[in-house]
Amino acid sequence: MSTTALSGARHVGLDVARGIAILGTLATNIWIFSASAAGEKSLTMEALFGNVNFTLAREVGSNPSVDAVINAVLHLITDGKFLGLLTIMFGIGLEIQRQSAERRGQRWPGGYYWRAGLLAVEGLINYIFVFEFDVLMGYGLTALAVAPILARSERVQKIFMWVALTVHVGAIVALDALLTFFSSAMSDGGQDAPEDMMQLGVPTDNYWAMVQHRVSHFVEGRLEIPIMFIMGLGIFIIGARLYRAGLFDPARADLRRKVLIVGLGFGLPLDWGLRLFATSAAAMTTRYVTSAIVAFGVLALIAAFYVRRGNRLGAVGKAFANVGRTALSCYILQNIIASLVFYDFGLGLARVTSGEGQTLPVLGIYALICLGLMAASSLWLRRFSRGPVEIVMHRLVDKLQAIRPARS
């Protein structure tokens, strides 16, 4: 299999993209923390289970308040986009690991199975003790499946990629149709969707009660995993193939242009059109399909920007890159901080910021958390080359390989 040779220089755009993806997921999740703790409705849940005729354009048109407009803009920008970007970055990371093993003369996947398995375990721990919407478990399981595929021929990779994408898109469109039918049937019967379906309520006044709730509702809490797995199979492979083809290579402006056209020229208008005028009817499609297309365009835009800058970071880029270099640590830490800030066993600010005028205070808290993560990652990287969780994971992988070498 042909592989694009990597230069000795680190592609700084990769670190920046990873950092943007991490902080971007918090821009989505911050509303989960604030809504679930206060027992309020979420815009995403309203789109999924609310009135089948619910549209963002009509909602803002009937209530053009500052909060409504900001929430609509945030929904257009954040929902699904950074989840898609993070998924792509994991696929690229997988390809980087494969190329590194190849340069060292090691067979692939070999010891990578330990790394992917530990990521899945870390995700399980994160789900139980930190955040019920964790994505690491799904990424770890997906990496276990994709790693051996990347060792196969280009033809085999394409087959797996297209099969996974076809199944994923078909399943998501079918789910949207079922949810629309369900909502329509309830609406025709004069019933509204149950309140608990449109809320993200979990017991937040007692930490251990919340942990017990996650364990006892494990299956319901992990329903997103199959979606993430099938989506990840296709996106991991696309991300790996784009990186191998030279998306960050200065000489591949043509590739970046094509990805930009597909991602932002085609994907963005489609995504925003569906979100504005078919918000409820296409809620799953926009989150798990069109947003991923847009995410590829965002990645190509980042790659093009840093190619033009000669692979050099400015002050803002450096801050995002530091978060990207400690991505796993920052992902876990941001969820811990948000839990302590919003949940009742911590500061309980979800109740303080709930109701009218909620948006700006929550955005302020989000900005403070981001600045804190940027500062913490910068200070940490002055002394260490990896984040704290990354260091622990790296050492565990080394110990596991020493005890029982993985089959190559």
mmCIF file with all atom_site columns, C-alpha atoms in Angstrom, residues 127-131 202-215 339-340 342-347:
data_model
loop_
_atom_site.group_PDB
_atom_site.id
_atom_site.type_symbol
_atom_site.label_atom_id
_atom_site.label_alt_id
_atom_site.label_comp_id
_atom_site.label_asym_id
_atom_site.label_entity_id
_atom_site.label_seq_id
_atom_site.pdbx_PDB_ins_code
_atom_site.Cartn_x
_atom_site.Cartn_y
_atom_site.Cartn_z
_atom_site.occupancy
_atom_site.B_iso_or_equiv
_atom_site.pdbx_formal_charge
_atom_site.auth_seq_id
_atom_site.auth_comp_id
_atom_site.auth_asym_id
_atom_site.auth_atom_id
_atom_site.pdbx_PDB_model_num
ATOM 1  C CA . TYR A 1 127 ? -19.581 7.574  30.874 1.00 0.00 ? 127 TYR A CA 1
ATOM 2  C CA . ILE A 1 128 ? -20.181 6.161  34.351 1.00 0.00 ? 128 ILE A CA 1
ATOM 3  C CA . PHE A 1 129 ? -18.325 8.695  36.465 1.00 0.00 ? 129 PHE A CA 1
ATOM 4  C CA . VAL A 1 130 ? -18.208 11.899 34.397 1.00 0.00 ? 130 VAL A CA 1
ATOM 5  C CA . PHE A 1 131 ? -20.539 12.419 31.426 1.00 0.00 ? 131 PHE A CA 1
ATOM 6  C CA . VAL A 1 202 ? -30.661 13.166 35.474 1.00 0.00 ? 202 VAL A CA 1
ATOM 7  C CA . PRO A 1 203 ? -30.425 13.327 39.271 1.00 0.00 ? 203 PRO A CA 1
ATOM 8  C CA . THR A 1 204 ? -27.767 15.967 39.902 1.00 0.00 ? 204 THR A CA 1
ATOM 9  C CA . ASP A 1 205 ? -28.183 16.720 43.599 1.00 0.00 ? 205 ASP A CA 1
ATOM 10 C CA . ASN A 1 206 ? -26.261 13.588 44.606 1.00 0.00 ? 206 ASN A CA 1
ATOM 11 C CA . TYR A 1 207 ? -23.171 12.489 42.672 1.00 0.00 ? 207 TYR A CA 1
ATOM 12 C CA . TRP A 1 208 ? -23.416 8.786  43.536 1.00 0.00 ? 208 TRP A CA 1
ATOM 13 C CA . ALA A 1 209 ? -27.119 8.735  42.686 1.00 0.00 ? 209 ALA A CA 1
ATOM 14 C CA . MET A 1 210 ? -26.178 10.121 39.270 1.00 0.00 ? 210 MET A CA 1
ATOM 15 C CA . VAL A 1 211 ? -23.539 7.396  38.834 1.00 0.00 ? 211 VAL A CA 1
ATOM 16 C CA . GLN A 1 212 ? -26.088 4.746  39.836 1.00 0.00 ? 212 GLN A CA 1
ATOM 17 C CA . HIS A 1 213 ? -28.579 6.207  37.344 1.00 0.00 ? 213 HIS A CA 1
ATOM 18 C CA . ARG A 1 214 ? -26.033 5.902  34.518 1.00 0.00 ? 214 ARG A CA 1
ATOM 19 C CA . VAL A 1 215 ? -25.260 2.289  35.415 1.00 0.00 ? 215 VAL A CA 1
ATOM 20 C CA . SER A 1 339 ? -20.439 19.036 35.956 1.00 0.00 ? 339 SER A CA 1
ATOM 21 C CA . LEU A 1 340 ? -19.061 20.826 39.005 1.00 0.00 ? 340 LEU A CA 1
ATOM 22 C CA . PHE A 1 342 ? -23.791 23.285 36.661 1.00 0.00 ? 342 PHE A CA 1
ATOM 23 C CA . TYR A 1 343 ? -24.878 20.252 38.681 1.00 0.00 ? 343 TYR A CA 1
ATOM 24 C CA . ASP A 1 344 ? -26.447 20.555 42.127 1.00 0.00 ? 344 ASP A CA 1
ATOM 25 C CA . PHE A 1 345 ? -23.738 18.505 43.842 1.00 0.00 ? 345 PHE A CA 1
ATOM 26 C CA . GLY A 1 346 ? -21.354 21.278 42.736 1.00 0.00 ? 346 GLY A CA 1
ATOM 27 C CA . LEU A 1 347 ? -22.096 24.970 42.326 1.00 0.00 ? 347 LEU A CA 1
#
